[in-house]
Coordinates of C-alpha atoms in Angstrom, one line a residue:
M146 CA 23.1 32.6 -20.0
E147 CA 23.5 30.9 -16.9
A148 CA 19.8 28.9 -17.0
E149 CA 21.6 26.7 -20.3
A150 CA 24.7 26.4 -18.2
Y151 CA 23.6 25.1 -15.0
R152 CA 20.1 23.5 -16.0
G153 CA 20.3 23.0 -19.8
Y154 CA 21.3 19.1 -19.1
C155 CA 17.8 19.2 -17.7
L156 CA 16.1 20.4 -20.1
E157 CA 18.0 18.7 -22.6
S158 CA 17.2 14.8 -21.3
V159 CA 13.5 16.0 -20.4
A160 CA 13.2 16.4 -25.0
A161 CA 14.1 13.7 -25.3
T162 CA 11.6 11.7 -24.7
Y163 CA 8.6 15.0 -24.3
D164 CA 7.2 16.9 -26.1
V165 CA 7.6 20.2 -24.3
V166 CA 5.0 23.4 -23.9
L167 CA 7.0 26.3 -21.2
I168 CA 6.1 28.3 -19.0
T169 CA 9.1 30.5 -18.3
G170 CA 10.3 34.2 -17.0
E171 CA 11.1 35.6 -19.7
E172 CA 11.3 34.9 -24.0
P173 CA 13.6 31.5 -24.9
S174 CA 16.6 31.6 -26.3
W175 CA 18.7 28.4 -25.8
E176 CA 15.5 26.4 -24.8
V177 CA 14.3 26.8 -28.2
P178 CA 15.4 23.8 -29.9
Y179 CA 14.2 21.7 -27.0
I180 CA 10.4 23.1 -26.9
R181 CA 7.4 23.1 -28.9
D182 CA 6.4 26.0 -27.1
C183 CA 5.7 28.5 -24.6
V184 CA 3.8 30.9 -22.5
V185 CA 5.8 33.6 -21.4
V186 CA 4.4 34.8 -17.2
P187 CA 7.0 38.4 -16.1
D188 CA 6.8 37.0 -12.7
P189 CA 6.0 32.9 -12.9
T190 CA 5.9 33.4 -9.0
D191 CA 2.4 34.8 -9.1
Q192 CA -0.1 32.0 -9.0
A193 CA -2.4 33.6 -10.9
A194 CA -0.8 34.5 -13.7
L195 CA 1.3 30.8 -13.7
S196 CA -2.5 29.2 -13.0
A197 CA -3.8 31.7 -16.6
A198 CA -0.5 30.4 -18.1
G199 CA -1.1 26.9 -17.7
R200 CA -4.9 26.9 -18.8
V201 CA -3.6 28.5 -22.0
L202 CA -1.5 25.7 -23.1
A203 CA -4.4 22.9 -21.5
E204 CA -6.6 24.3 -24.3
R205 CA -3.4 24.4 -26.9
Y206 CA -2.4 20.8 -25.9
D207 CA -3.4 17.1 -23.9
L208 CA -1.0 18.1 -21.3
A209 CA 0.6 14.7 -19.2
G210 CA 2.5 16.4 -16.2
V211 CA 4.2 19.6 -14.9
F212 CA 6.7 19.9 -12.7
T213 CA 9.8 23.0 -11.9
W214 CA 13.6 22.6 -10.9
T215 CA 13.3 25.7 -10.2
E216 CA 13.5 26.2 -6.1
W217 CA 11.3 29.6 -6.1
Y218 CA 8.2 28.0 -8.4
L219 CA 8.3 25.1 -6.2
V220 CA 4.7 25.5 -4.6
P221 CA 3.2 27.7 -7.2
V222 CA 3.6 24.7 -10.0
A223 CA 2.1 22.4 -7.6
R224 CA -1.3 24.7 -7.3
L225 CA -0.7 24.8 -11.1
A226 CA -0.9 20.7 -11.5
R227 CA -3.5 20.4 -8.7
Q228 CA -5.6 23.0 -10.5
L229 CA -5.0 20.7 -13.7
G230 CA -5.8 17.6 -12.3
L231 CA -2.3 16.4 -13.1
P232 CA -0.3 14.3 -10.7
T233 CA 1.3 15.6 -8.5
T234 CA 3.0 16.0 -4.4
G235 CA 0.4 18.0 -3.1
P236 CA 1.4 22.3 -2.3
E237 CA 1.3 21.5 1.3
A238 CA 4.1 19.8 1.4
M239 CA 6.7 21.5 -1.8
Q240 CA 5.3 24.5 1.6
A241 CA 6.7 22.5 4.1
C242 CA 9.8 22.3 2.0
R243 CA 10.0 25.8 1.5
N244 CA 9.6 26.7 4.9
K245 CA 12.2 25.6 7.3
A246 CA 11.0 25.9 10.4
T247 CA 8.1 24.3 9.5
S248 CA 10.3 21.0 8.1
R249 CA 12.2 21.1 11.7
T250 CA 9.0 21.0 13.5
L251 CA 8.0 18.0 11.0
F252 CA 11.0 16.2 11.3
A253 CA 11.0 16.3 15.0
R254 CA 7.2 15.2 14.9
H255 CA 7.9 12.1 13.3
G256 CA 11.3 12.0 15.0
V257 CA 13.7 12.3 12.2
P258 CA 17.5 13.5 13.2
S259 CA 18.0 17.0 12.7
A260 CA 18.7 20.3 14.5
A261 CA 17.4 22.3 17.0
S262 CA 15.7 25.5 15.7
A263 CA 13.8 28.9 16.7
S264 CA 12.3 30.5 14.1
V265 CA 12.9 34.9 15.3
R266 CA 11.8 38.0 14.1
T267 CA 14.5 40.6 16.0
L268 CA 17.3 40.8 17.3
H269 CA 16.2 40.4 21.0
E270 CA 14.7 37.0 19.8
A271 CA 17.8 35.5 18.2
R272 CA 19.5 36.1 21.3
G273 CA 17.2 34.3 23.4
A274 CA 17.1 31.3 21.0
A275 CA 21.2 31.5 20.6
D276 CA 21.0 31.4 24.8
R277 CA 18.8 28.0 25.0
I278 CA 20.6 26.4 21.9
G279 CA 23.8 26.8 23.1
Y280 CA 27.0 28.6 20.4
P281 CA 28.1 28.0 17.6
V282 CA 24.4 28.8 16.3
V283 CA 23.7 29.2 12.6
L284 CA 21.3 31.7 11.1
K285 CA 19.0 31.3 8.0
P286 CA 16.9 32.9 6.4
A287 CA 13.6 30.1 6.6
A288 CA 12.4 30.5 3.3
H289 CA 15.6 30.5 0.8
A290 CA 18.0 28.5 -1.1
A291 CA 21.7 28.4 -2.3
S292 CA 23.2 29.5 1.2
I293 CA 22.2 33.1 0.2
G294 CA 22.0 34.3 4.3
V295 CA 23.4 31.4 5.8
I296 CA 26.3 32.4 8.9
R297 CA 27.6 30.6 11.5
C298 CA 27.7 32.9 14.8
D299 CA 30.2 31.6 17.5
T300 CA 29.8 34.3 20.0
P301 CA 27.5 36.9 22.0
E302 CA 29.4 39.4 20.4
Q303 CA 28.4 38.6 17.1
L304 CA 25.5 37.5 16.9
T305 CA 24.2 41.2 15.6
S306 CA 26.3 41.3 12.5
A307 CA 25.5 37.8 12.1
F308 CA 21.4 38.6 12.3
E309 CA 21.7 41.4 10.2
F310 CA 23.7 39.5 7.9
A311 CA 20.8 36.8 7.6
N312 CA 18.1 39.0 8.1
K313 CA 18.9 41.3 5.3
A314 CA 18.4 37.9 3.2
A315 CA 15.7 37.0 4.5
G316 CA 13.6 40.3 3.9
L317 CA 14.2 39.4 0.3
G318 CA 11.2 36.3 0.4
R319 CA 7.9 36.3 -0.3
E320 CA 6.8 33.0 1.3
N321 CA 8.5 34.3 4.6
T322 CA 10.7 36.5 5.9
S323 CA 11.8 35.0 9.5
V324 CA 15.1 34.1 10.2
L325 CA 16.1 31.0 11.8
V326 CA 18.4 30.2 14.4
E327 CA 19.5 26.0 15.0
E328 CA 22.0 24.0 16.5
Y329 CA 25.3 24.1 14.4
L330 CA 25.6 20.7 13.3
D331 CA 29.3 19.8 13.7
G332 CA 30.7 17.1 10.7
P333 CA 31.2 17.2 7.2
E334 CA 27.8 18.3 4.8
L335 CA 26.1 16.3 1.7
S336 CA 22.7 15.4 0.3
V337 CA 21.5 12.8 -0.6
E338 CA 19.9 12.2 -4.2
C339 CA 15.8 10.6 -3.9
V340 CA 13.3 9.5 -6.5
T341 CA 9.9 9.2 -5.2
H342 CA 7.0 7.7 -7.1
R343 CA 3.7 6.7 -5.4
G344 CA 4.6 7.3 -1.7
E345 CA 8.4 4.9 -2.2
S346 CA 11.1 6.8 -2.3
T347 CA 14.5 5.5 -3.6
V348 CA 18.4 7.2 -3.1
V349 CA 20.2 7.0 -6.3
A350 CA 23.3 8.8 -5.1
V351 CA 25.2 10.2 -2.4
T352 CA 26.9 13.7 -3.2
R353 CA 29.7 14.8 -1.1
K354 CA 30.8 18.4 -0.4
T355 CA 33.0 21.1 0.5
V356 CA 31.9 23.6 1.9
S357 CA 33.8 27.0 2.8
D358 CA 35.2 28.2 5.9
P359 CA 33.5 29.9 8.7
P360 CA 31.1 32.0 8.8
Y361 CA 29.5 31.2 5.5
F362 CA 28.2 28.1 4.3
E363 CA 29.7 28.5 0.3
E364 CA 29.7 25.0 -1.2
L365 CA 32.9 25.1 -3.5
A366 CA 32.5 21.5 -4.7
H367 CA 30.3 18.2 -5.0
S368 CA 31.6 15.0 -5.9
V369 CA 29.5 11.6 -6.9
D370 CA 30.8 8.4 -6.4
A371 CA 28.6 5.4 -7.7
G372 CA 29.6 3.0 -5.2
D373 CA 29.7 5.2 -2.2
P374 CA 29.3 2.7 0.9
L375 CA 27.5 6.1 3.0
I376 CA 24.2 5.5 0.8
D377 CA 23.2 2.1 3.3
V378 CA 23.8 5.1 6.3
V379 CA 22.1 7.8 5.0
A380 CA 19.3 6.3 3.5
P381 CA 17.0 5.7 6.0
A382 CA 17.3 9.2 7.6
A383 CA 16.8 10.8 3.6
R384 CA 13.5 8.5 3.7
A385 CA 11.9 9.3 6.5
A386 CA 12.5 13.4 5.6
I387 CA 10.9 12.6 2.8
R388 CA 7.9 11.4 4.3
A389 CA 7.4 13.6 7.2
L390 CA 7.3 16.5 4.7
G391 CA 4.5 14.4 3.0
I392 CA 6.1 14.6 -0.5
T393 CA 4.1 11.7 -2.6
D394 CA 6.5 11.7 -6.1
G395 CA 8.9 13.2 -7.4
V396 CA 13.1 14.0 -7.2
A397 CA 14.3 15.1 -3.7
H398 CA 17.8 16.6 -2.7
V399 CA 18.1 16.1 0.9
E400 CA 20.6 17.8 2.3
M401 CA 22.1 16.2 5.8
R402 CA 25.8 16.4 7.7
L403 CA 26.9 13.7 10.0
V404 CA 27.7 13.8 12.9
D405 CA 29.6 11.8 14.7
G406 CA 29.3 8.9 12.0
R407 CA 24.8 9.6 12.0
P408 CA 23.0 11.9 9.5
R409 CA 21.5 15.0 10.9
L410 CA 18.6 16.6 8.4
V411 CA 19.6 20.1 7.2
E412 CA 16.8 20.6 4.9
V413 CA 14.8 18.7 2.0
N414 CA 14.5 20.8 -1.5
G415 CA 11.7 19.4 -3.5
R416 CA 13.7 18.9 -7.1
I417 CA 16.8 18.5 -8.7
A418 CA 19.2 19.5 -6.6
G419 CA 21.3 22.8 -8.2
D420 CA 25.3 23.0 -9.2
M421 CA 25.1 20.2 -11.8
I422 CA 24.9 17.8 -9.8
G423 CA 22.2 16.1 -11.6
H424 CA 24.7 15.4 -14.6
L425 CA 27.5 14.1 -11.7
V426 CA 24.8 11.1 -10.9
R427 CA 24.4 10.5 -14.5
L428 CA 28.0 10.6 -15.3
A429 CA 28.8 8.7 -12.3
T430 CA 25.4 5.5 -12.3
G431 CA 23.6 6.6 -15.6
I432 CA 20.5 7.3 -13.8
D433 CA 19.0 10.5 -15.7
L434 CA 17.7 12.6 -13.0
P435 CA 15.3 14.5 -15.5
R436 CA 14.3 12.4 -17.3
A437 CA 12.6 10.7 -13.6
A438 CA 11.3 13.9 -12.7
A439 CA 9.6 14.0 -16.5
D440 CA 8.0 10.2 -16.0
I441 CA 7.0 10.8 -12.6
A442 CA 5.2 14.1 -13.1
C443 CA 3.3 12.0 -15.5
D444 CA 2.6 9.3 -13.0
R445 CA 5.0 6.6 -14.8
A446 CA 7.6 4.8 -12.8
P447 CA 10.8 6.0 -13.9
D448 CA 13.9 3.9 -14.6
L449 CA 16.5 4.1 -12.0
T450 CA 18.4 1.7 -13.0
P451 CA 22.5 1.7 -12.8
T452 CA 23.7 1.7 -16.4
R453 CA 27.7 2.9 -15.2
S454 CA 29.9 2.5 -11.8
S455 CA 31.8 5.4 -12.0
A456 CA 32.4 8.8 -10.5
A457 CA 32.1 12.6 -11.3
A458 CA 32.9 15.9 -9.9
I459 CA 32.4 19.1 -9.7
Q460 CA 35.1 22.4 -8.6
L461 CA 32.9 25.2 -8.2
I462 CA 35.1 28.3 -9.1
Y463 CA 35.6 30.9 -6.8
P464 CA 38.4 34.3 -6.5
E465 CA 40.1 34.7 -2.8
T466 CA 38.8 38.2 -3.0
S467 CA 36.5 40.6 -4.4
G468 CA 37.2 42.8 -6.9
I469 CA 37.6 43.6 -11.0
L470 CA 38.3 40.1 -12.4
R471 CA 41.7 41.1 -14.9
R472 CA 42.7 37.5 -15.9
L473 CA 40.5 34.1 -16.6
D474 CA 42.4 31.6 -18.6
F475 CA 43.7 28.2 -17.9
D476 CA 47.7 28.2 -17.4
G477 CA 48.9 24.9 -19.9
S478 CA 47.2 22.5 -21.1
R479 CA 44.0 20.9 -20.8
P480 CA 43.6 18.9 -17.6
A481 CA 43.3 14.6 -17.6
G482 CA 39.7 13.8 -17.3
L483 CA 37.3 17.1 -17.6
E484 CA 34.3 16.6 -18.7
R485 CA 33.4 20.4 -19.4
V486 CA 34.4 23.7 -18.1
H487 CA 32.1 27.0 -17.9
F488 CA 32.3 30.7 -16.6
Q489 CA 29.9 33.2 -16.2
R490 CA 32.0 35.9 -15.4
H491 CA 34.1 37.4 -17.9
V492 CA 37.2 39.8 -17.8
G493 CA 36.1 42.8 -16.1
D494 CA 33.7 42.1 -14.1
Q495 CA 33.3 42.7 -10.5
I496 CA 33.1 39.8 -8.3
L497 CA 31.8 40.9 -4.7
L498 CA 32.6 37.5 -2.1
P499 CA 29.5 36.8 0.6
A500 CA 32.6 38.5 3.3
D501 CA 31.4 42.1 1.0
G502 CA 28.2 41.5 1.1
G503 CA 27.6 39.6 -2.0
D504 CA 26.2 35.5 -2.8
M505 CA 27.0 32.7 -4.5
F506 CA 25.2 34.8 -7.9
T507 CA 27.9 37.5 -7.4
A508 CA 30.7 35.4 -6.1
R509 CA 31.1 32.4 -8.5
I510 CA 33.5 33.1 -11.4
G511 CA 31.7 28.8 -12.7
Y512 CA 32.7 25.9 -12.9
L513 CA 34.5 22.4 -14.4
I514 CA 33.1 18.8 -14.5
T515 CA 36.0 15.8 -13.8
T516 CA 35.3 12.0 -13.9
A517 CA 37.5 9.0 -12.9
P518 CA 36.8 5.6 -11.4
T519 CA 36.8 7.3 -7.7
A520 CA 35.3 9.9 -6.3
D521 CA 38.7 10.5 -5.1
L522 CA 40.6 10.7 -8.0
A523 CA 38.0 12.5 -9.8
Q524 CA 38.4 15.6 -7.0
A525 CA 41.6 14.7 -7.6
R526 CA 41.1 16.0 -11.0
A527 CA 39.1 19.0 -10.5
E528 CA 41.8 19.9 -8.3
Q529 CA 44.4 19.6 -10.2
A530 CA 41.9 20.8 -13.0
A531 CA 41.1 24.2 -11.0
H532 CA 45.2 24.8 -9.7
S533 CA 45.6 25.2 -13.8
L534 CA 43.5 28.4 -13.8
R535 CA 45.2 31.5 -13.9
I536 CA 42.4 33.7 -11.8
D537 CA 43.5 37.0 -11.1
V538 CA 41.4 40.2 -9.7
T539 CA 42.6 43.2 -8.5
R540 CA 40.9 45.0 -5.5
H541 CA 40.6 48.6 -4.8
I542 CA 40.1 49.7 -0.8
A543 CA 41.0 53.3 0.2
G544 CA 43.3 54.3 -2.7
D545 CA 45.4 50.8 -2.8
V546 CA 44.9 47.6 -5.2
V547 CA 45.3 44.5 -4.1
V548 CA 45.6 41.8 -6.0
G549 CA 43.8 38.2 -5.5
G550 CA 45.4 35.3 -7.1
R551 CA 44.4 31.7 -8.3
A552 CA 40.8 30.5 -7.3
A553 CA 39.5 29.4 -3.7

């Protein structure tokens, strides 16, 4: 159950302080110990169904707030909160987060450093945009997440296949099916974890990222250090981006790259970050982002006082090749500093990497989290732990068998 593996810590944290009633897309299982009641809605992006479920719960309980950590539900949940008369950032701001073309327009209007960008519908339009912007360019769906459909294109000869890759993912969207052609921001990638209450934003942590080699942008690792000196460098740009989009309340995950040492915005996600980053923040700083999000949803000022000064890292586990997973275990004793490990694939499962038409959900085997006094040591421990894994994948190609080794 991947929701538990990646978001279980969020629900556990909120339930420690609040009575939780849940609107969910399927019958609850692992959530049961943390909730008081629930309404099952087959498709929570269906506004009418979500609103009806909200009214049912409002008749049963005195609701204080509503929020989500799921990217696809941001706009419907903001509308639901407004319908119920509960505190919320406006749905228009959430739509601006969800539509990266709108985000770019607002960044430009408010002077937030970003990337040159053009929204396109056809390959012909993509070629024109790439020629204007200049290679290399990045193609991505306008309304997706998790690096799905995001690809770098270095030459005009690569554009046809790159557009097909991005357009296929964009076509699965419900809010917007266009593709963006954007300037490639050449520099280290990071995210800024922010908390906004009544229009005042606080930067609580910086997450440094390791991404895959071009042309894809799979996130391979993250680390958070309570004493990261980059906070002072990136905080003004993160706060400016949040203001530009109109976010007044909630937790935001602001992605950017440092180009020549200066922040350039990639996107703003109006929710707690995925990949267990909120858990890393708590391990490193003691700040509880899910609790903060719940407090803000109830119009209470969150407690953002750091209680720790440490570091934590997560290594996301991928194989070197697509194929059938044949072995998955640790080679020797449990590595030092290992806080937790999770395997979401099992022996016998099919693994499909982006190069073979897959995405994060089909390619990832799991993750491991490590802690240490500094980010460098936490990352080193995470890498050591990953090297202690034995991951064997067999791939059948035209009658041949290729065997992949350890985690990438």
